[in-house]
Amino acid sequence: MAKQHYLDFEHPISELQARIDELTELHNGVDQLDVSDELKKLRRKLADLNKSIYSKLTPWQIALVARHPQRPYTLDYIGGMFTEFVELHGDRGFSDDRAIVGGFARFDGKSCVVIGHQKGRDTKEKVARNWGMPRPEGYRKALRLMKLADKFSLPIFTFVDTPGAYPGVDAEERGQSEAIGRNLFEMAQMRVPIIVTVIGEGGSGGALAIAVGDTTVMLQYSTYSVISPEGCASILWKSAERASEAAESLAITAPRLKALGLIDHVVAEPSGGAHRDPVGMVQNLKPLLAAELTRLSELSPSERLQQRRARLAAYGAVKVAA
Amino acid sequence: MSWLEKIIPAVKGDTVGKRGVPEGLWLKCPNCDSVLYTEDVEKNQHVCMKCSYHMRIGARTRLNGLLDESGRKEIGAEVTPVDSLKFKDSKKYPDRLKQATEATGETDALVVMQGAIEKVPAVVACFEFEFMGGSMGSVVGERFARGVDAAIKAKCGFVSVAASGGARMQEGLASLMQMAKTNARLAELAEKKLPYISILTDPTMGGVSASFAFVGDVVIAEPGALVGFAGPRVIEQTVREKLPDGFQRAEFLLEKGAIDMIVDRREMRATLARLLSAMRS
């Protein structure tokens, strides 16, 4: 397994883990030395420490977990929950944007279309996938695949994990706004079930462009926000340093958004976050997606569309005078 | 400095709104510095007589210029904002709202009016940029939706006039969701085969640009309007190079094929009437 990457607030965890690793090595190297009791004790302590640190994460710390470099990405979930994935490429107009992946797959044996933002692991892949920030052609590829799903009456699963749509000259030239707006417009008309899961960063319009659906699921330590905490802080306080305050104000965490009625489900992550136990994460997530698919499949397309639109219409809080 | 000025340079100082109408008899064109007689500028729909610069105007001034005088009815005025996040930065959100209301006379950043344009029935939704940078929160989304509903009910066209810095941060994710909400309602309008014309004015950015602004059956921009997804400063910081001249301006968008046409404000009413009738068989 790759070396574990620790976030700043995880220091006590990393220190304890280092001690455990050291002892384990010693234990393996010298037969006579019996440290198994000590190891057991330390491991229990580690579990407790994980639990206690992770039980009181601030919204900003959660934002950091959501961006953890070892967090499972879309292709990890596709590998873990789907079979027979056939990746399809390109928007047919300009290029293939690798910040978005998608294609046909099977979920519990049933054919479906799966689409998601994709970040890279190493530097080379990060560049190729543009840190998960799509350009217009990425959204247009996603729309092309959604239209395929609609044509063949296949449910759509989307996985959201992006810092945002790419803010670049070329993206503007090719109509970033139009591409995002078009997807929102079209997704409100798809006659097949659309199941959205926010697995990491739900960054603004760039996230929403594949996130209009019948149900929105968020992993416990994922975030979904109109603007990044840093962006918000630099605008409101003229200082990105105050991102932690902004994260608090913006209400970007799954439980808070559930309470506000803006998302539908929160899925618990394994102790210490999804990246500590990707298999456990998939085990937590898959039954919910299966249940949502069953529930949505029982509705007729027009009932589903009506419910989706009613959900969208209800978003937001206003006062209405009699 | 408001958050919007940070994204869009030189936002202030060239807007003429309901209460923003300069007190003086004379005003200076923000573009060519010509000193102009205020009354003449008003008669000319706040377009500079010397250089044709389109000054920013308030929502009601705009609606007055577009709609026929008789038979107007405001839609959605009963919908007003709430502070569901208890959002606080240097100022509390309710205080910002209060301040914006005092400055503009409006209760939020969108004014919707049903009426007719040269006798062609239409519903027009118009942004008030001076109200918190025309930012889109729950009220803007709900008024927009009610406007589209009214168009569907009256079987007429819907026109939006955008002038916005994007989503309203103070309402958090709910403001992002207004992008989906407005476009879902436009999808219903489209299913009824009713026309939607989107007018982009200076500036149209972020979440407003990336939702209903570009899904019009016809998309029109005013001359010189700044329109884009990301603000020029954000892009400059990302690409670390100077942006080309005219980048994200209406003329640039036309050249890139992003919009159908650029229309002078003084021709807008006639153009809308013609387009709206063209889209009815």
PDB file of N, CA and C in Angstrom, chain A residues 133-221:
ATOM      1  N   MET A 133     -10.794  19.567 -13.219  1.00  0.00           N
ATOM      2  CA  MET A 133     -11.541  20.777 -13.608  1.00  0.00           C
ATOM      3  C   MET A 133     -11.889  20.711 -15.094  1.00  0.00           C
ATOM      4  N   PRO A 134     -13.134  20.406 -15.410  1.00  0.00           N
ATOM      5  CA  PRO A 134     -13.500  20.206 -16.820  1.00  0.00           C
ATOM      6  C   PRO A 134     -13.558  21.507 -17.614  1.00  0.00           C
ATOM      7  N   ARG A 135     -13.349  21.326 -18.902  1.00  0.00           N
ATOM      8  CA  ARG A 135     -13.580  22.391 -19.876  1.00  0.00           C
ATOM      9  C   ARG A 135     -14.923  22.104 -20.551  1.00  0.00           C
ATOM     10  N   PRO A 136     -15.387  22.996 -21.413  1.00  0.00           N
ATOM     11  CA  PRO A 136     -16.724  22.770 -21.997  1.00  0.00           C
ATOM     12  C   PRO A 136     -16.877  21.389 -22.639  1.00  0.00           C
ATOM     13  N   GLU A 137     -15.821  20.915 -23.289  1.00  0.00           N
ATOM     14  CA  GLU A 137     -15.934  19.622 -23.980  1.00  0.00           C
ATOM     15  C   GLU A 137     -16.178  18.474 -23.004  1.00  0.00           C
ATOM     16  N   GLY A 138     -15.754  18.646 -21.764  1.00  0.00           N
ATOM     17  CA  GLY A 138     -16.031  17.625 -20.750  1.00  0.00           C
ATOM     18  C   GLY A 138     -17.521  17.551 -20.453  1.00  0.00           C
ATOM     19  N   TYR A 139     -18.129  18.730 -20.288  1.00  0.00           N
ATOM     20  CA  TYR A 139     -19.570  18.760 -20.022  1.00  0.00           C
ATOM     21  C   TYR A 139     -20.362  18.295 -21.236  1.00  0.00           C
ATOM     22  N   ARG A 140     -19.828  18.598 -22.415  1.00  0.00           N
ATOM     23  CA  ARG A 140     -20.524  18.177 -23.639  1.00  0.00           C
ATOM     24  C   ARG A 140     -20.403  16.676 -23.843  1.00  0.00           C
ATOM     25  N   LYS A 141     -19.261  16.108 -23.447  1.00  0.00           N
ATOM     26  CA  LYS A 141     -19.140  14.639 -23.480  1.00  0.00           C
ATOM     27  C   LYS A 141     -20.154  14.038 -22.512  1.00  0.00           C
ATOM     28  N   ALA A 142     -20.232  14.601 -21.316  1.00  0.00           N
ATOM     29  CA  ALA A 142     -21.171  14.089 -20.310  1.00  0.00           C
ATOM     30  C   ALA A 142     -22.601  14.134 -20.850  1.00  0.00           C
ATOM     31  N   LEU A 143     -22.944  15.226 -21.507  1.00  0.00           N
ATOM     32  CA  LEU A 143     -24.305  15.363 -22.050  1.00  0.00           C
ATOM     33  C   LEU A 143     -24.554  14.331 -23.156  1.00  0.00           C
ATOM     34  N   ARG A 144     -23.537  14.113 -23.976  1.00  0.00           N
ATOM     35  CA  ARG A 144     -23.671  13.117 -25.037  1.00  0.00           C
ATOM     36  C   ARG A 144     -23.979  11.744 -24.421  1.00  0.00           C
ATOM     37  N   LEU A 145     -23.292  11.413 -23.356  1.00  0.00           N
ATOM     38  CA  LEU A 145     -23.511  10.110 -22.716  1.00  0.00           C
ATOM     39  C   LEU A 145     -24.886  10.053 -22.043  1.00  0.00           C
ATOM     40  N   MET A 146     -25.300  11.173 -21.471  1.00  0.00           N
ATOM     41  CA  MET A 146     -26.625  11.188 -20.841  1.00  0.00           C
ATOM     42  C   MET A 146     -27.721  10.995 -21.888  1.00  0.00           C
ATOM     43  N   LYS A 147     -27.492  11.576 -23.061  1.00  0.00           N
ATOM     44  CA  LYS A 147     -28.489  11.416 -24.126  1.00  0.00           C
ATOM     45  C   LYS A 147     -28.536   9.964 -24.602  1.00  0.00           C
ATOM     46  N   LEU A 148     -27.387   9.296 -24.584  1.00  0.00           N
ATOM     47  CA  LEU A 148     -27.374   7.866 -24.904  1.00  0.00           C
ATOM     48  C   LEU A 148     -28.214   7.107 -23.881  1.00  0.00           C
ATOM     49  N   ALA A 149     -28.022   7.434 -22.618  1.00  0.00           N
ATOM     50  CA  ALA A 149     -28.770   6.773 -21.548  1.00  0.00           C
ATOM     51  C   ALA A 149     -30.270   6.983 -21.753  1.00  0.00           C
ATOM     52  N   ASP A 150     -30.636   8.214 -22.077  1.00  0.00           N
ATOM     53  CA  ASP A 150     -32.046   8.538 -22.277  1.00  0.00           C
ATOM     54  C   ASP A 150     -32.611   7.748 -23.461  1.00  0.00           C
ATOM     55  N   LYS A 151     -31.808   7.664 -24.516  1.00  0.00           N
ATOM     56  CA  LYS A 151     -32.246   6.954 -25.718  1.00  0.00           C
ATOM     57  C   LYS A 151     -32.519   5.485 -25.428  1.00  0.00           C
ATOM     58  N   PHE A 152     -31.638   4.861 -24.632  1.00  0.00           N
ATOM     59  CA  PHE A 152     -31.777   3.433 -24.382  1.00  0.00           C
ATOM     60  C   PHE A 152     -32.430   3.129 -23.026  1.00  0.00           C
ATOM     61  N   SER A 153     -33.052   4.167 -22.431  1.00  0.00           N
ATOM     62  CA  SER A 153     -33.744   3.998 -21.144  1.00  0.00           C
ATOM     63  C   SER A 153     -32.859   3.380 -20.061  1.00  0.00           C
ATOM     64  N   LEU A 154     -31.652   3.854 -19.954  1.00  0.00           N
ATOM     65  CA  LEU A 154     -30.729   3.352 -18.930  1.00  0.00           C
ATOM     66  C   LEU A 154     -30.575   4.391 -17.821  1.00  0.00           C
ATOM     67  N   PRO A 155     -30.559   3.943 -16.572  1.00  0.00           N
ATOM     68  CA  PRO A 155     -30.351   4.908 -15.489  1.00  0.00           C
ATOM     69  C   PRO A 155     -28.957   5.531 -15.557  1.00  0.00           C
ATOM     70  N   ILE A 156     -28.850   6.741 -15.012  1.00  0.00           N
ATOM     71  CA  ILE A 156     -27.570   7.457 -15.021  1.00  0.00           C
ATOM     72  C   ILE A 156     -27.075   7.600 -13.582  1.00  0.00           C
ATOM     73  N   PHE A 157     -25.832   7.204 -13.364  1.00  0.00           N
ATOM     74  CA  PHE A 157     -25.181   7.479 -12.079  1.00  0.00           C
ATOM     75  C   PHE A 157     -24.113   8.530 -12.323  1.00  0.00           C
ATOM     76  N   THR A 158     -24.117   9.605 -11.546  1.00  0.00           N
ATOM     77  CA  THR A 158     -23.015  10.553 -11.680  1.00  0.00           C
ATOM     78  C   THR A 158     -22.260  10.661 -10.357  1.00  0.00           C
ATOM     79  N   PHE A 159     -20.958  10.899 -10.486  1.00  0.00           N
ATOM     80  CA  PHE A 159     -20.081  11.046  -9.319  1.00  0.00           C
ATOM     81  C   PHE A 159     -19.392  12.404  -9.393  1.00  0.00           C
ATOM     82  N   VAL A 160     -19.595  13.186  -8.345  1.00  0.00           N
ATOM     83  CA  VAL A 160     -19.161  14.580  -8.368  1.00  0.00           C
ATOM     84  C   VAL A 160     -17.890  14.745  -7.543  1.00  0.00           C
ATOM     85  N   ASP A 161     -16.858  15.301  -8.149  1.00  0.00           N
ATOM     86  CA  ASP A 161     -15.596  15.509  -7.433  1.00  0.00           C
ATOM     87  C   ASP A 161     -14.721  16.487  -8.206  1.00  0.00           C
ATOM     88  N   THR A 162     -15.010  17.767  -8.049  1.00  0.00           N
ATOM     89  CA  THR A 162     -14.257  18.780  -8.796  1.00  0.00           C
ATOM     90  C   THR A 162     -14.082  20.050  -7.966  1.00  0.00           C
ATOM     91  N   PRO A 163     -12.912  20.697  -8.090  1.00  0.00           N
ATOM     92  CA  PRO A 163     -12.769  22.009  -7.449  1.00  0.00           C
ATOM     93  C   PRO A 163     -13.661  23.035  -8.150  1.00  0.00           C
ATOM     94  N   GLY A 164     -14.037  22.759  -9.408  1.00  0.00           N
ATOM     95  CA  GLY A 164     -14.885  23.657 -10.181  1.00  0.00           C
ATOM     96  C   GLY A 164     -14.580  23.517 -11.655  1.00  0.00           C
ATOM     97  N   ALA A 165     -15.408  24.142 -12.483  1.00  0.00           N
ATOM     98  CA  ALA A 165     -15.134  24.160 -13.918  1.00  0.00           C
ATOM     99  C   ALA A 165     -13.865  24.990 -14.144  1.00  0.00           C
ATOM    100  N   TYR A 166     -13.093  24.630 -15.157  1.00  0.00           N
ATOM    101  CA  TYR A 166     -11.803  25.282 -15.378  1.00  0.00           C
ATOM    102  C   TYR A 166     -11.961  26.754 -15.769  1.00  0.00           C
ATOM    103  N   PRO A 167     -11.327  27.652 -15.005  1.00  0.00           N
ATOM    104  CA  PRO A 167     -11.410  29.065 -15.357  1.00  0.00           C
ATOM    105  C   PRO A 167     -10.255  29.475 -16.256  1.00  0.00           C
ATOM    106  N   GLY A 168     -10.325  29.141 -17.516  1.00  0.00           N
ATOM    107  CA  GLY A 168      -9.223  29.458 -18.431  1.00  0.00           C
ATOM    108  C   GLY A 168      -9.718  30.141 -19.686  1.00  0.00           C
ATOM    109  N   VAL A 169      -8.762  30.749 -20.404  1.00  0.00           N
ATOM    110  CA  VAL A 169      -9.109  31.476 -21.627  1.00  0.00           C
ATOM    111  C   VAL A 169      -9.787  30.558 -22.643  1.00  0.00           C
ATOM    112  N   ASP A 170      -9.185  29.371 -22.845  1.00  0.00           N
ATOM    113  CA  ASP A 170      -9.746  28.456 -23.846  1.00  0.00           C
ATOM    114  C   ASP A 170     -11.145  27.985 -23.458  1.00  0.00           C
ATOM    115  N   ALA A 171     -11.332  27.746 -22.165  1.00  0.00           N
ATOM    116  CA  ALA A 171     -12.647  27.292 -21.697  1.00  0.00           C
ATOM    117  C   ALA A 171     -13.701  28.366 -21.970  1.00  0.00           C
ATOM    118  N   GLU A 172     -13.344  29.612 -21.753  1.00  0.00           N
ATOM    119  CA  GLU A 172     -14.275  30.718 -22.014  1.00  0.00           C
ATOM    120  C   GLU A 172     -14.558  30.817 -23.510  1.00  0.00           C
ATOM    121  N   GLU A 173     -13.504  30.676 -24.305  1.00  0.00           N
ATOM    122  CA  GLU A 173     -13.663  30.803 -25.760  1.00  0.00           C
ATOM    123  C   GLU A 173     -14.607  29.744 -26.324  1.00  0.00           C
ATOM    124  N   ARG A 174     -14.594  28.584 -25.715  1.00  0.00           N
ATOM    125  CA  ARG A 174     -15.434  27.502 -26.237  1.00  0.00           C
ATOM    126  C   ARG A 174     -16.777  27.407 -25.507  1.00  0.00           C
ATOM    127  N   GLY A 175     -17.078  28.390 -24.670  1.00  0.00           N
ATOM    128  CA  GLY A 175     -18.421  28.450 -24.082  1.00  0.00           C
ATOM    129  C   GLY A 175     -18.618  27.640 -22.817  1.00  0.00           C
ATOM    130  N   GLN A 176     -17.781  27.891 -21.819  1.00  0.00           N
ATOM    131  CA  GLN A 176     -17.940  27.194 -20.538  1.00  0.00           C
ATOM    132  C   GLN A 176     -19.344  27.414 -19.958  1.00  0.00           C
ATOM    133  N   SER A 177     -19.794  28.648 -20.000  1.00  0.00           N
ATOM    134  CA  SER A 177     -21.114  28.965 -19.450  1.00  0.00           C
ATOM    135  C   SER A 177     -22.216  28.199 -20.173  1.00  0.00           C
ATOM    136  N   GLU A 178     -22.138  28.229 -21.483  1.00  0.00           N
ATOM    137  CA  GLU A 178     -23.168  27.567 -22.278  1.00  0.00           C
ATOM    138  C   GLU A 178     -23.184  26.075 -21.985  1.00  0.00           C
ATOM    139  N   ALA A 179     -22.006  25.476 -21.897  1.00  0.00           N
ATOM    140  CA  ALA A 179     -21.924  24.030 -21.677  1.00  0.00           C
ATOM    141  C   ALA A 179     -22.560  23.634 -20.345  1.00  0.00           C
ATOM    142  N   ILE A 180     -22.273  24.422 -19.307  1.00  0.00           N
ATOM    143  CA  ILE A 180     -22.839  24.117 -17.990  1.00  0.00           C
ATOM    144  C   ILE A 180     -24.356  24.350 -18.009  1.00  0.00           C
ATOM    145  N   GLY A 181     -24.757  25.521 -18.505  1.00  0.00           N
ATOM    146  CA  GLY A 181     -26.187  25.844 -18.551  1.00  0.00           C
ATOM    147  C   GLY A 181     -26.971  24.831 -19.366  1.00  0.00           C
ATOM    148  N   ARG A 182     -26.395  24.401 -20.472  1.00  0.00           N
ATOM    149  CA  ARG A 182     -27.065  23.421 -21.340  1.00  0.00           C
ATOM    150  C   ARG A 182     -27.317  22.127 -20.574  1.00  0.00           C
ATOM    151  N   ASN A 183     -26.324  21.678 -19.819  1.00  0.00           N
ATOM    152  CA  ASN A 183     -26.497  20.433 -19.064  1.00  0.00           C
ATOM    153  C   ASN A 183     -27.616  20.552 -18.033  1.00  0.00           C
ATOM    154  N   LEU A 184     -27.679  21.695 -17.348  1.00  0.00           N
ATOM    155  CA  LEU A 184     -28.740  21.883 -16.361  1.00  0.00           C
ATOM    156  C   LEU A 184     -30.107  21.797 -17.046  1.00  0.00           C
ATOM    157  N   PHE A 185     -30.184  22.430 -18.191  1.00  0.00           N
ATOM    158  CA  PHE A 185     -31.423  22.480 -18.973  1.00  0.00           C
ATOM    159  C   PHE A 185     -31.824  21.079 -19.451  1.00  0.00           C
ATOM    160  N   GLU A 186     -30.845  20.327 -19.937  1.00  0.00           N
ATOM    161  CA  GLU A 186     -31.133  18.994 -20.481  1.00  0.00           C
ATOM    162  C   GLU A 186     -31.398  17.969 -19.377  1.00  0.00           C
ATOM    163  N   MET A 187     -30.649  18.090 -18.280  1.00  0.00           N
ATOM    164  CA  MET A 187     -30.836  17.106 -17.205  1.00  0.00           C
ATOM    165  C   MET A 187     -32.222  17.239 -16.577  1.00  0.00           C
ATOM    166  N   ALA A 188     -32.808  18.417 -16.695  1.00  0.00           N
ATOM    167  CA  ALA A 188     -34.159  18.615 -16.177  1.00  0.00           C
ATOM    168  C   ALA A 188     -35.195  17.975 -17.095  1.00  0.00           C
ATOM    169  N   GLN A 189     -34.735  17.410 -18.226  1.00  0.00           N
ATOM    170  CA  GLN A 189     -35.676  16.792 -19.173  1.00  0.00           C
ATOM    171  C   GLN A 189     -35.447  15.309 -19.380  1.00  0.00           C
ATOM    172  N   MET A 190     -34.353  14.766 -18.824  1.00  0.00           N
ATOM    173  CA  MET A 190     -34.044  13.349 -19.024  1.00  0.00           C
ATOM    174  C   MET A 190     -35.153  12.487 -18.427  1.00  0.00           C
ATOM    175  N   ARG A 191     -35.571  11.482 -19.178  1.00  0.00           N
ATOM    176  CA  ARG A 191     -36.683  10.644 -18.704  1.00  0.00           C
ATOM    177  C   ARG A 191     -36.212   9.434 -17.899  1.00  0.00           C
ATOM    178  N   VAL A 192     -34.909   9.290 -17.750  1.00  0.00           N
ATOM    179  CA  VAL A 192     -34.374   8.145 -16.985  1.00  0.00           C
ATOM    180  C   VAL A 192     -33.945   8.607 -15.591  1.00  0.00           C
ATOM    181  N   PRO A 193     -33.844   7.649 -14.640  1.00  0.00           N
ATOM    182  CA  PRO A 193     -33.403   8.054 -13.296  1.00  0.00           C
ATOM    183  C   PRO A 193     -31.984   8.620 -13.327  1.00  0.00           C
ATOM    184  N   ILE A 194     -31.765   9.674 -12.551  1.00  0.00           N
ATOM    185  CA  ILE A 194     -30.417  10.229 -12.403  1.00  0.00           C
ATOM    186  C   ILE A 194     -30.071  10.219 -10.920  1.00  0.00           C
ATOM    187  N   ILE A 195     -29.034   9.465 -10.576  1.00  0.00           N
ATOM    188  CA  ILE A 195     -28.625   9.328  -9.178  1.00  0.00           C
ATOM    189  C   ILE A 195     -27.261   9.986  -9.008  1.00  0.00           C
ATOM    190  N   VAL A 196     -27.227  11.021  -8.184  1.00  0.00           N
ATOM    191  CA  VAL A 196     -26.020  11.836  -8.040  1.00  0.00           C
ATOM    192  C   VAL A 196     -25.330  11.516  -6.713  1.00  0.00           C
ATOM    193  N   THR A 197     -24.028  11.285  -6.751  1.00  0.00           N
ATOM    194  CA  THR A 197     -23.272  11.083  -5.515  1.00  0.00           C
ATOM    195  C   THR A 197     -22.099  12.052  -5.471  1.00  0.00           C
ATOM    196  N   VAL A 198     -22.042  12.860  -4.431  1.00  0.00           N
ATOM    197  CA  VAL A 198     -20.898  13.749  -4.251  1.00  0.00           C
ATOM    198  C   VAL A 198     -19.866  12.968  -3.434  1.00  0.00           C
ATOM    199  N   ILE A 199     -18.739  12.641  -4.078  1.00  0.00           N
ATOM    200  CA  ILE A 199     -17.747  11.771  -3.417  1.00  0.00           C
ATOM    201  C   ILE A 199     -16.592  12.561  -2.810  1.00  0.00           C
ATOM    202  N   GLY A 200     -16.382  13.788  -3.296  1.00  0.00           N
ATOM    203  CA  GLY A 200     -15.254  14.578  -2.785  1.00  0.00           C
ATOM    204  C   GLY A 200     -15.638  16.036  -2.733  1.00  0.00           C
ATOM    205  N   GLU A 201     -15.113  16.798  -3.692  1.00  0.00           N
ATOM    206  CA  GLU A 201     -15.433  18.218  -3.749  1.00  0.00           C
ATOM    207  C   GLU A 201     -16.596  18.478  -4.712  1.00  0.00           C
ATOM    208  N   GLY A 202     -17.640  19.090  -4.210  1.00  0.00           N
ATOM    209  CA  GLY A 202     -18.725  19.538  -5.077  1.00  0.00           C
ATOM    210  C   GLY A 202     -18.515  21.013  -5.322  1.00  0.00           C
ATOM    211  N   GLY A 203     -17.690  21.335  -6.306  1.00  0.00           N
ATOM    212  CA  GLY A 203     -17.278  22.712  -6.517  1.00  0.00           C
ATOM    213  C   GLY A 203     -18.161  23.466  -7.494  1.00  0.00           C
ATOM    214  N   SER A 204     -19.173  24.132  -6.963  1.00  0.00           N
ATOM    215  CA  SER A 204     -19.942  25.131  -7.685  1.00  0.00           C
ATOM    216  C   SER A 204     -20.571  24.647  -9.004  1.00  0.00           C
ATOM    217  N   GLY A 205     -20.685  25.550  -9.971  1.00  0.00           N
ATOM    218  CA  GLY A 205     -21.341  25.236 -11.235  1.00  0.00           C
ATOM    219  C   GLY A 205     -20.695  24.062 -11.959  1.00  0.00           C
ATOM    220  N   GLY A 206     -19.393  23.920 -11.767  1.00  0.00           N
ATOM    221  CA  GLY A 206     -18.678  22.811 -12.390  1.00  0.00           C
ATOM    222  C   GLY A 206     -19.100  21.470 -11.850  1.00  0.00           C
ATOM    223  N   ALA A 207     -19.614  21.457 -10.625  1.00  0.00           N
ATOM    224  CA  ALA A 207     -20.158  20.228 -10.030  1.00  0.00           C
ATOM    225  C   ALA A 207     -21.601  20.042 -10.474  1.00  0.00           C
ATOM    226  N   LEU A 208     -22.371  21.124 -10.365  1.00  0.00           N
ATOM    227  CA  LEU A 208     -23.805  21.072 -10.664  1.00  0.00           C
ATOM    228  C   LEU A 208     -24.081  20.599 -12.092  1.00  0.00           C
ATOM    229  N   ALA A 209     -23.157  20.888 -12.996  1.00  0.00           N
ATOM    230  CA  ALA A 209     -23.361  20.558 -14.406  1.00  0.00           C
ATOM    231  C   ALA A 209     -23.523  19.057 -14.666  1.00  0.00           C
ATOM    232  N   ILE A 210     -23.179  18.212 -13.689  1.00  0.00           N
ATOM    233  CA  ILE A 210     -23.507  16.784 -13.825  1.00  0.00           C
ATOM    234  C   ILE A 210     -24.281  16.316 -12.578  1.00  0.00           C
ATOM    235  N   ALA A 211     -24.900  17.257 -11.888  1.00  0.00           N
ATOM    236  CA  ALA A 211     -25.497  16.899 -10.594  1.00  0.00           C
ATOM    237  C   ALA A 211     -26.983  17.237 -10.463  1.00  0.00           C
ATOM    238  N   VAL A 212     -27.662  17.457 -11.578  1.00  0.00           N
ATOM    239  CA  VAL A 212     -29.107  17.679 -11.498  1.00  0.00           C
ATOM    240  C   VAL A 212     -29.777  16.325 -11.669  1.00  0.00           C
ATOM    241  N   GLY A 213     -30.485  15.880 -10.646  1.00  0.00           N
ATOM    242  CA  GLY A 213     -31.050  14.539 -10.750  1.00  0.00           C
ATOM    243  C   GLY A 213     -32.231  14.314  -9.848  1.00  0.00           C
ATOM    244  N   ASP A 214     -32.514  13.017  -9.621  1.00  0.00           N
ATOM    245  CA  ASP A 214     -33.669  12.645  -8.803  1.00  0.00           C
ATOM    246  C   ASP A 214     -33.311  12.505  -7.331  1.00  0.00           C
ATOM    247  N   THR A 215     -32.041  12.265  -7.059  1.00  0.00           N
ATOM    248  CA  THR A 215     -31.620  12.135  -5.677  1.00  0.00           C
ATOM    249  C   THR A 215     -30.146  12.527  -5.566  1.00  0.00           C
ATOM    250  N   THR A 216     -29.802  13.211  -4.498  1.00  0.00           N
ATOM    251  CA  THR A 216     -28.403  13.602  -4.292  1.00  0.00           C
ATOM    252  C   THR A 216     -27.888  12.987  -2.998  1.00  0.00           C
ATOM    253  N   VAL A 217     -26.842  12.176  -3.148  1.00  0.00           N
ATOM    254  CA  VAL A 217     -26.214  11.498  -2.026  1.00  0.00           C
ATOM    255  C   VAL A 217     -24.881  12.187  -1.767  1.00  0.00           C
ATOM    256  N   MET A 218     -24.544  12.412  -0.511  1.00  0.00           N
ATOM    257  CA  MET A 218     -23.215  12.945  -0.200  1.00  0.00           C
ATOM    258  C   MET A 218     -22.496  12.019   0.762  1.00  0.00           C
ATOM    259  N   LEU A 219     -21.227  11.776   0.509  1.00  0.00           N
ATOM    260  CA  LEU A 219     -20.430  11.048   1.478  1.00  0.00           C
ATOM    261  C   LEU A 219     -20.196  11.975   2.673  1.00  0.00           C
ATOM    262  N   GLN A 220     -20.025  11.358   3.827  1.00  0.00           N
ATOM    263  CA  GLN A 220     -19.940  12.105   5.087  1.00  0.00           C
ATOM    264  C   GLN A 220     -18.931  13.254   5.060  1.00  0.00           C
ATOM    265  N   TYR A 221     -17.768  13.006   4.461  1.00  0.00           N
ATOM    266  CA  TYR A 221     -16.726  14.049   4.457  1.00  0.00           C
ATOM    267  C   TYR A 221     -16.531  14.686   3.084  1.00  0.00           C
TER     268      TYR A 221
END
